[in-house]
Amino acid sequence: MKDDQLQTLVTQISQHFFQLEFKHKATFNKRLRTTGGRYLLEQHDIEINPRMAVLGNGVLIGIIKHELCHYHLHLQHLGYRHRDHAFKELLLQVGGLRYAPRTAAPVWKYKYRCRNCGQLYFRQRKINRRRYVCGNCHGVLEICAKRNVKKLASDA
């Protein structure tokens, strides 16, 4: 799916479910990693994680509905944040997704194990083992595994 197809889909969903016009831009943003999409407050544009399109039409439409809830409520000067009652109510009415599904397993480079209790710690960065100890028993940490994440990443 391309950006122009996404734009027409967002416009159609806005008309059908909200009975309001979507007047701004909707694009894919491949830099989004942990979120399904985002609504930009100042530009009023919507960005969608392209990985959500791979998960199926139901997931993509649910995320678009979620971002459109932010969009329409913000333009109407109502509570557009996740914690606001108006947002939760509108999201429930249109059937949007509250949370985006996970797209991949969590990525870690270093795996540490406590020598005393065996507690495992997964970290992105290497830690100073002279300074940090186990949070459970204050035991010494040792490296159990190190992996090259770039080879494992599917979209690298």
GROMACS .gro file of N, CA, C and O in nm, residues 21 38 73 96 108:
model
   20
   21GLU      N    1  -1.517   1.522   0.750
   21GLU     CA    2  -1.416   1.521   0.645
   21GLU      C    3  -1.275   1.524   0.704
   21GLU      O    4  -1.249   1.595   0.801
   38ARG      N    5   0.051   0.785   1.477
   38ARG     CA    6   0.049   0.904   1.561
   38ARG      C    7  -0.021   1.017   1.489
   38ARG      O    8  -0.020   1.026   1.366
   73LEU      N    9  -1.142   1.492   1.763
   73LEU     CA   10  -1.164   1.551   1.895
   73LEU      C   11  -1.077   1.674   1.916
   73LEU      O   12  -1.121   1.772   1.975
   96GLY      N   13  -1.241   0.144   1.726
   96GLY     CA   14  -1.098   0.154   1.700
   96GLY      C   15  -1.017   0.073   1.800
   96GLY      O   16  -1.069   0.031   1.905
  108TRP      N   17   1.715  -0.772   2.193
  108TRP     CA   18   1.819  -0.752   2.294
  108TRP      C   19   1.952  -0.794   2.235
  108TRP      O   20   1.957  -0.880   2.147
   0.00000   0.00000   0.00000
